Amino acid sequence: MRIATYTHGGKRQVGMVSADGQQVTAFKISPDAAQRGALPLIEAFAKGDALPALETTPVAVSAVKLEAPIPLPRRNIWCVGRNYHAHAKELATSVFKDNAGNVMEWPIVFTKVPECVVGPTDDVVLPGAQISGQIDYEAELAVVIGKGGKNIAKANWREHVFGYTIVNDVTARDVQMRHQQWDMGKSFDTFCPMGPWIVTGDELDGTRTRVRCWVNGEQRQDGATENMIFDIPTLIETISRGITLYPGDVIATGTPAGVGMGLKPPRYIKSGDVIRIEIDGIGRIENKFV
């Protein structure tokens, strides 16, 4: 199943998207619940409740404005750095130079603030050269937690996954480096495009899909999730060690090689650039940088 948050007729709604991605049918939920996007449905799922009933008339996806499936996550987005071998190599002398040399030791985990989330076609606002001149992209598969828990065993990871979506972990590289931790360089307003919807875990196996990214039509990234250094079960087990995960928590699982900082010479994002990210089995997001 695909669950989308969208605006239609001047109001926010949450609906089920058809298998071909062409139509969406709204769930019968209150306007207040719809303001939280898919989160109330995820919370209901975690309790074992049935999904709300659907309206009778679908509308064309082309006639609605898709929003981030969870427009304002309940707390920071969990993010994983250095999680594809080739990406670890391309930034080994820059971003990762002060991290442990053994990439297999522990995942690098940081967060992005909820307020940086925007929709799958929204503009990403560059902060201006006086704040950062090194804006970069990172195409990522994101896991959406369903059933919460603490100290989740790797073997039980599927019980805790509601589904998957796409994020662009936009990054101000100079800010990321200067503060010796990553949250500030990752959390600028609009720096987390998300969408186009959530594909539930019974329809997509996130451990076996493909992440690709284009900048102005030029392909920059192409990575299979089978090539992650730390797979999704390991990430869920690690992040939940002593920390309770809640329904609707989002885990961005890392980016393949091909980021702007890793090119020689580096190629950072400039005003007018358009970045498209596609993940097999989910769809695409496409955002202009302004």
PDB file of N, CA and C in Angstrom, residues 166-231:
ATOM      1  N   ILE A 166      11.378   8.320   0.578  1.00  0.00           N
ATOM      2  CA  ILE A 166      12.621   8.883   0.043  1.00  0.00           C
ATOM      3  C   ILE A 166      12.914  10.191   0.761  1.00  0.00           C
ATOM      4  N   VAL A 167      14.179  10.424   1.078  1.00  0.00           N
ATOM      5  CA  VAL A 167      14.591  11.748   1.559  1.00  0.00           C
ATOM      6  C   VAL A 167      15.847  12.188   0.811  1.00  0.00           C
ATOM      7  N   ASN A 168      16.003  13.488   0.717  1.00  0.00           N
ATOM      8  CA  ASN A 168      17.257  14.102   0.277  1.00  0.00           C
ATOM      9  C   ASN A 168      17.861  14.749   1.511  1.00  0.00           C
ATOM     10  N   ASP A 169      18.941  14.166   2.005  1.00  0.00           N
ATOM     11  CA  ASP A 169      19.619  14.702   3.193  1.00  0.00           C
ATOM     12  C   ASP A 169      20.522  15.857   2.755  1.00  0.00           C
ATOM     13  N   VAL A 170      19.905  16.989   2.449  1.00  0.00           N
ATOM     14  CA  VAL A 170      20.653  18.163   1.983  1.00  0.00           C
ATOM     15  C   VAL A 170      21.590  18.626   3.095  1.00  0.00           C
ATOM     16  N   THR A 171      22.802  19.018   2.707  1.00  0.00           N
ATOM     17  CA  THR A 171      23.854  19.284   3.688  1.00  0.00           C
ATOM     18  C   THR A 171      24.657  20.518   3.310  1.00  0.00           C
ATOM     19  N   ALA A 172      24.912  21.373   4.298  1.00  0.00           N
ATOM     20  CA  ALA A 172      25.871  22.468   4.143  1.00  0.00           C
ATOM     21  C   ALA A 172      27.223  21.937   4.606  1.00  0.00           C
ATOM     22  N   ARG A 173      28.078  21.558   3.672  1.00  0.00           N
ATOM     23  CA  ARG A 173      29.313  20.850   4.027  1.00  0.00           C
ATOM     24  C   ARG A 173      30.248  21.686   4.901  1.00  0.00           C
ATOM     25  N   ASP A 174      30.404  22.966   4.594  1.00  0.00           N
ATOM     26  CA  ASP A 174      31.310  23.785   5.395  1.00  0.00           C
ATOM     27  C   ASP A 174      30.809  23.911   6.826  1.00  0.00           C
ATOM     28  N   VAL A 175      29.500  24.051   7.002  1.00  0.00           N
ATOM     29  CA  VAL A 175      28.925  24.140   8.346  1.00  0.00           C
ATOM     30  C   VAL A 175      29.045  22.795   9.050  1.00  0.00           C
ATOM     31  N   GLN A 176      28.802  21.718   8.322  1.00  0.00           N
ATOM     32  CA  GLN A 176      28.950  20.380   8.882  1.00  0.00           C
ATOM     33  C   GLN A 176      30.347  20.169   9.451  1.00  0.00           C
ATOM     34  N   MET A 177      31.360  20.625   8.717  1.00  0.00           N
ATOM     35  CA  MET A 177      32.741  20.399   9.131  1.00  0.00           C
ATOM     36  C   MET A 177      33.174  21.312  10.262  1.00  0.00           C
ATOM     37  N   ARG A 178      32.740  22.573  10.215  1.00  0.00           N
ATOM     38  CA  ARG A 178      33.283  23.535  11.184  1.00  0.00           C
ATOM     39  C   ARG A 178      32.816  23.279  12.611  1.00  0.00           C
ATOM     40  N   HIS A 179      31.628  22.685  12.773  1.00  0.00           N
ATOM     41  CA  HIS A 179      31.092  22.500  14.126  1.00  0.00           C
ATOM     42  C   HIS A 179      31.490  21.170  14.751  1.00  0.00           C
ATOM     43  N   GLN A 180      32.207  20.315  14.006  1.00  0.00           N
ATOM     44  CA  GLN A 180      32.708  19.039  14.504  1.00  0.00           C
ATOM     45  C   GLN A 180      31.599  18.084  14.914  1.00  0.00           C
ATOM     46  N   GLN A 181      30.397  18.398  14.600  1.00  0.00           N
ATOM     47  CA  GLN A 181      29.246  17.497  14.652  1.00  0.00           C
ATOM     48  C   GLN A 181      28.328  17.963  13.532  1.00  0.00           C
ATOM     49  N   TRP A 182      27.341  17.182  13.191  1.00  0.00           N
ATOM     50  CA  TRP A 182      26.711  17.387  11.887  1.00  0.00           C
ATOM     51  C   TRP A 182      25.331  18.029  11.935  1.00  0.00           C
ATOM     52  N   ASP A 183      24.710  18.095  13.093  1.00  0.00           N
ATOM     53  CA  ASP A 183      23.299  18.478  13.124  1.00  0.00           C
ATOM     54  C   ASP A 183      23.032  19.849  12.511  1.00  0.00           C
ATOM     55  N   MET A 184      23.872  20.828  12.788  1.00  0.00           N
ATOM     56  CA  MET A 184      23.607  22.177  12.283  1.00  0.00           C
ATOM     57  C   MET A 184      23.717  22.242  10.767  1.00  0.00           C
ATOM     58  N   GLY A 185      24.722  21.605  10.199  1.00  0.00           N
ATOM     59  CA  GLY A 185      24.888  21.624   8.754  1.00  0.00           C
ATOM     60  C   GLY A 185      23.853  20.815   8.010  1.00  0.00           C
ATOM     61  N   LYS A 186      23.089  20.009   8.734  1.00  0.00           N
ATOM     62  CA  LYS A 186      22.064  19.161   8.138  1.00  0.00           C
ATOM     63  C   LYS A 186      20.651  19.708   8.310  1.00  0.00           C
ATOM     64  N   SER A 187      20.469  20.708   9.168  1.00  0.00           N
ATOM     65  CA  SER A 187      19.127  21.047   9.650  1.00  0.00           C
ATOM     66  C   SER A 187      18.600  22.393   9.191  1.00  0.00           C
ATOM     67  N   PHE A 188      19.208  23.003   8.181  1.00  0.00           N
ATOM     68  CA  PHE A 188      18.679  24.275   7.687  1.00  0.00           C
ATOM     69  C   PHE A 188      17.228  24.087   7.228  1.00  0.00           C
ATOM     70  N   ASP A 189      16.474  25.157   7.281  1.00  0.00           N
ATOM     71  CA  ASP A 189      15.099  25.114   6.788  1.00  0.00           C
ATOM     72  C   ASP A 189      15.070  24.569   5.360  1.00  0.00           C
ATOM     73  N   THR A 190      14.130  23.672   5.095  1.00  0.00           N
ATOM     74  CA  THR A 190      13.869  23.033   3.787  1.00  0.00           C
ATOM     75  C   THR A 190      14.917  21.987   3.406  1.00  0.00           C
ATOM     76  N   PHE A 191      15.809  21.607   4.298  1.00  0.00           N
ATOM     77  CA  PHE A 191      16.917  20.714   3.949  1.00  0.00           C
ATOM     78  C   PHE A 191      16.574  19.224   4.064  1.00  0.00           C
ATOM     79  N   CYS A 192      15.269  18.888   4.034  1.00  0.00           N
ATOM     80  CA  CYS A 192      14.911  17.467   4.029  1.00  0.00           C
ATOM     81  C   CYS A 192      13.669  17.219   3.187  1.00  0.00           C
ATOM     82  N   PRO A 193      13.771  17.345   1.859  1.00  0.00           N
ATOM     83  CA  PRO A 193      12.660  16.913   1.012  1.00  0.00           C
ATOM     84  C   PRO A 193      12.333  15.444   1.277  1.00  0.00           C
ATOM     85  N   MET A 194      11.032  15.148   1.325  1.00  0.00           N
ATOM     86  CA  MET A 194      10.583  13.793   1.667  1.00  0.00           C
ATOM     87  C   MET A 194       9.366  13.436   0.823  1.00  0.00           C
ATOM     88  N   GLY A 195       9.280  12.170   0.424  1.00  0.00           N
ATOM     89  CA  GLY A 195       8.094  11.719  -0.299  1.00  0.00           C
ATOM     90  C   GLY A 195       8.449  10.653  -1.333  1.00  0.00           C
ATOM     91  N   PRO A 196       7.609  10.466  -2.355  1.00  0.00           N
ATOM     92  CA  PRO A 196       6.343  11.160  -2.567  1.00  0.00           C
ATOM     93  C   PRO A 196       5.227  10.642  -1.678  1.00  0.00           C
ATOM     94  N   TRP A 197       5.476   9.443  -1.078  1.00  0.00           N
ATOM     95  CA  TRP A 197       4.520   8.804  -0.177  1.00  0.00           C
ATOM     96  C   TRP A 197       5.271   7.745   0.599  1.00  0.00           C
ATOM     97  N   ILE A 198       4.569   7.033   1.466  1.00  0.00           N
ATOM     98  CA  ILE A 198       5.142   5.892   2.180  1.00  0.00           C
ATOM     99  C   ILE A 198       4.647   4.614   1.510  1.00  0.00           C
ATOM    100  N   VAL A 199       5.571   3.734   1.173  1.00  0.00           N
ATOM    101  CA  VAL A 199       5.222   2.403   0.680  1.00  0.00           C
ATOM    102  C   VAL A 199       5.373   1.441   1.847  1.00  0.00           C
ATOM    103  N   THR A 200       4.321   0.703   2.166  1.00  0.00           N
ATOM    104  CA  THR A 200       4.344  -0.155   3.345  1.00  0.00           C
ATOM    105  C   THR A 200       5.278  -1.343   3.165  1.00  0.00           C
ATOM    106  N   GLY A 201       5.723  -1.863   4.294  1.00  0.00           N
ATOM    107  CA  GLY A 201       6.734  -2.909   4.291  1.00  0.00           C
ATOM    108  C   GLY A 201       6.290  -4.218   3.698  1.00  0.00           C
ATOM    109  N   ASP A 202       4.971  -4.432   3.571  1.00  0.00           N
ATOM    110  CA  ASP A 202       4.509  -5.660   2.935  1.00  0.00           C
ATOM    111  C   ASP A 202       4.580  -5.586   1.413  1.00  0.00           C
ATOM    112  N   GLU A 203       4.848  -4.387   0.887  1.00  0.00           N
ATOM    113  CA  GLU A 203       4.938  -4.197  -0.559  1.00  0.00           C
ATOM    114  C   GLU A 203       6.368  -4.007  -1.044  1.00  0.00           C
ATOM    115  N   LEU A 204       7.248  -3.536  -0.174  1.00  0.00           N
ATOM    116  CA  LEU A 204       8.631  -3.248  -0.570  1.00  0.00           C
ATOM    117  C   LEU A 204       9.595  -3.807   0.462  1.00  0.00           C
ATOM    118  N   ASP A 205      10.627  -4.467  -0.008  1.00  0.00           N
ATOM    119  CA  ASP A 205      11.726  -4.916   0.846  1.00  0.00           C
ATOM    120  C   ASP A 205      12.860  -3.901   0.700  1.00  0.00           C
ATOM    121  N   GLY A 206      13.010  -3.043   1.711  1.00  0.00           N
ATOM    122  CA  GLY A 206      14.020  -1.993   1.637  1.00  0.00           C
ATOM    123  C   GLY A 206      15.445  -2.505   1.614  1.00  0.00           C
ATOM    124  N   THR A 207      15.646  -3.761   1.990  1.00  0.00           N
ATOM    125  CA  THR A 207      17.001  -4.309   1.952  1.00  0.00           C
ATOM    126  C   THR A 207      17.432  -4.680   0.544  1.00  0.00           C
ATOM    127  N   ARG A 208      16.472  -4.645  -0.404  1.00  0.00           N
ATOM    128  CA  ARG A 208      16.778  -5.036  -1.779  1.00  0.00           C
ATOM    129  C   ARG A 208      16.123  -4.062  -2.758  1.00  0.00           C
ATOM    130  N   THR A 209      16.644  -2.856  -2.788  1.00  0.00           N
ATOM    131  CA  THR A 209      16.159  -1.879  -3.754  1.00  0.00           C
ATOM    132  C   THR A 209      17.333  -1.035  -4.218  1.00  0.00           C
ATOM    133  N   ARG A 210      17.047   0.030  -4.961  1.00  0.00           N
ATOM    134  CA  ARG A 210      18.108   0.785  -5.636  1.00  0.00           C
ATOM    135  C   ARG A 210      17.850   2.276  -5.488  1.00  0.00           C
ATOM    136  N   VAL A 211      18.877   3.037  -5.124  1.00  0.00           N
ATOM    137  CA  VAL A 211      18.790   4.476  -4.881  1.00  0.00           C
ATOM    138  C   VAL A 211      19.578   5.202  -5.965  1.00  0.00           C
ATOM    139  N   ARG A 212      18.908   6.140  -6.665  1.00  0.00           N
ATOM    140  CA  ARG A 212      19.579   6.891  -7.736  1.00  0.00           C
ATOM    141  C   ARG A 212      19.277   8.376  -7.606  1.00  0.00           C
ATOM    142  N   CYS A 213      20.190   9.190  -8.116  1.00  0.00           N
ATOM    143  CA  CYS A 213      20.049  10.648  -8.031  1.00  0.00           C
ATOM    144  C   CYS A 213      20.602  11.301  -9.289  1.00  0.00           C
ATOM    145  N   TRP A 214      19.871  12.324  -9.759  1.00  0.00           N
ATOM    146  CA  TRP A 214      20.290  13.129 -10.902  1.00  0.00           C
ATOM    147  C   TRP A 214      20.331  14.599 -10.508  1.00  0.00           C
ATOM    148  N   VAL A 215      21.322  15.313 -10.992  1.00  0.00           N
ATOM    149  CA  VAL A 215      21.409  16.769 -10.825  1.00  0.00           C
ATOM    150  C   VAL A 215      21.323  17.393 -12.212  1.00  0.00           C
ATOM    151  N   ASN A 216      20.269  18.154 -12.443  1.00  0.00           N
ATOM    152  CA  ASN A 216      20.030  18.765 -13.760  1.00  0.00           C
ATOM    153  C   ASN A 216      20.103  17.729 -14.882  1.00  0.00           C
ATOM    154  N   GLY A 217      19.557  16.537 -14.614  1.00  0.00           N
ATOM    155  CA  GLY A 217      19.510  15.476 -15.617  1.00  0.00           C
ATOM    156  C   GLY A 217      20.759  14.618 -15.706  1.00  0.00           C
ATOM    157  N   GLU A 218      21.815  14.992 -14.997  1.00  0.00           N
ATOM    158  CA  GLU A 218      23.067  14.212 -14.994  1.00  0.00           C
ATOM    159  C   GLU A 218      23.040  13.235 -13.826  1.00  0.00           C
ATOM    160  N   GLN A 219      23.156  11.947 -14.112  1.00  0.00           N
ATOM    161  CA  GLN A 219      23.131  10.980 -13.023  1.00  0.00           C
ATOM    162  C   GLN A 219      24.410  11.064 -12.206  1.00  0.00           C
ATOM    163  N   ARG A 220      24.246  11.189 -10.889  1.00  0.00           N
ATOM    164  CA  ARG A 220      25.379  11.302  -9.978  1.00  0.00           C
ATOM    165  C   ARG A 220      25.491  10.105  -9.028  1.00  0.00           C
ATOM    166  N   GLN A 221      24.364   9.536  -8.623  1.00  0.00           N
ATOM    167  CA  GLN A 221      24.387   8.464  -7.630  1.00  0.00           C
ATOM    168  C   GLN A 221      23.593   7.261  -8.125  1.00  0.00           C
ATOM    169  N   ASP A 222      24.081   6.069  -7.781  1.00  0.00           N
ATOM    170  CA  ASP A 222      23.389   4.827  -8.128  1.00  0.00           C
ATOM    171  C   ASP A 222      23.912   3.750  -7.193  1.00  0.00           C
ATOM    172  N   GLY A 223      23.091   3.379  -6.207  1.00  0.00           N
ATOM    173  CA  GLY A 223      23.550   2.399  -5.236  1.00  0.00           C
ATOM    174  C   GLY A 223      22.461   1.429  -4.842  1.00  0.00           C
ATOM    175  N   ALA A 224      22.824   0.157  -4.726  1.00  0.00           N
ATOM    176  CA  ALA A 224      21.900  -0.870  -4.260  1.00  0.00           C
ATOM    177  C   ALA A 224      21.941  -0.934  -2.746  1.00  0.00           C
ATOM    178  N   THR A 225      20.779  -1.047  -2.121  1.00  0.00           N
ATOM    179  CA  THR A 225      20.753  -1.091  -0.657  1.00  0.00           C
ATOM    180  C   THR A 225      21.403  -2.374  -0.118  1.00  0.00           C
ATOM    181  N   GLU A 226      21.575  -3.395  -0.970  1.00  0.00           N
ATOM    182  CA  GLU A 226      22.325  -4.572  -0.536  1.00  0.00           C
ATOM    183  C   GLU A 226      23.777  -4.227  -0.208  1.00  0.00           C
ATOM    184  N   ASN A 227      24.238  -3.061  -0.713  1.00  0.00           N
ATOM    185  CA  ASN A 227      25.628  -2.667  -0.505  1.00  0.00           C
ATOM    186  C   ASN A 227      25.825  -1.766   0.715  1.00  0.00           C
ATOM    187  N   MET A 228      24.793  -1.622   1.538  1.00  0.00           N
ATOM    188  CA  MET A 228      24.971  -0.853   2.768  1.00  0.00           C
ATOM    189  C   MET A 228      26.012  -1.527   3.672  1.00  0.00           C
ATOM    190  N   ILE A 229      26.797  -0.719   4.354  1.00  0.00           N
ATOM    191  CA  ILE A 229      27.743  -1.259   5.332  1.00  0.00           C
ATOM    192  C   ILE A 229      26.981  -1.853   6.514  1.00  0.00           C
ATOM    193  N   PHE A 230      25.999  -1.100   7.007  1.00  0.00           N
ATOM    194  CA  PHE A 230      25.127  -1.573   8.081  1.00  0.00           C
ATOM    195  C   PHE A 230      23.716  -1.670   7.519  1.00  0.00           C
ATOM    196  N   ASP A 231      23.179  -2.886   7.490  1.00  0.00           N
ATOM    197  CA  ASP A 231      21.868  -3.075   6.880  1.00  0.00           C
ATOM    198  C   ASP A 231      20.758  -2.544   7.789  1.00  0.00           C
TER     199      ASP A 231
END
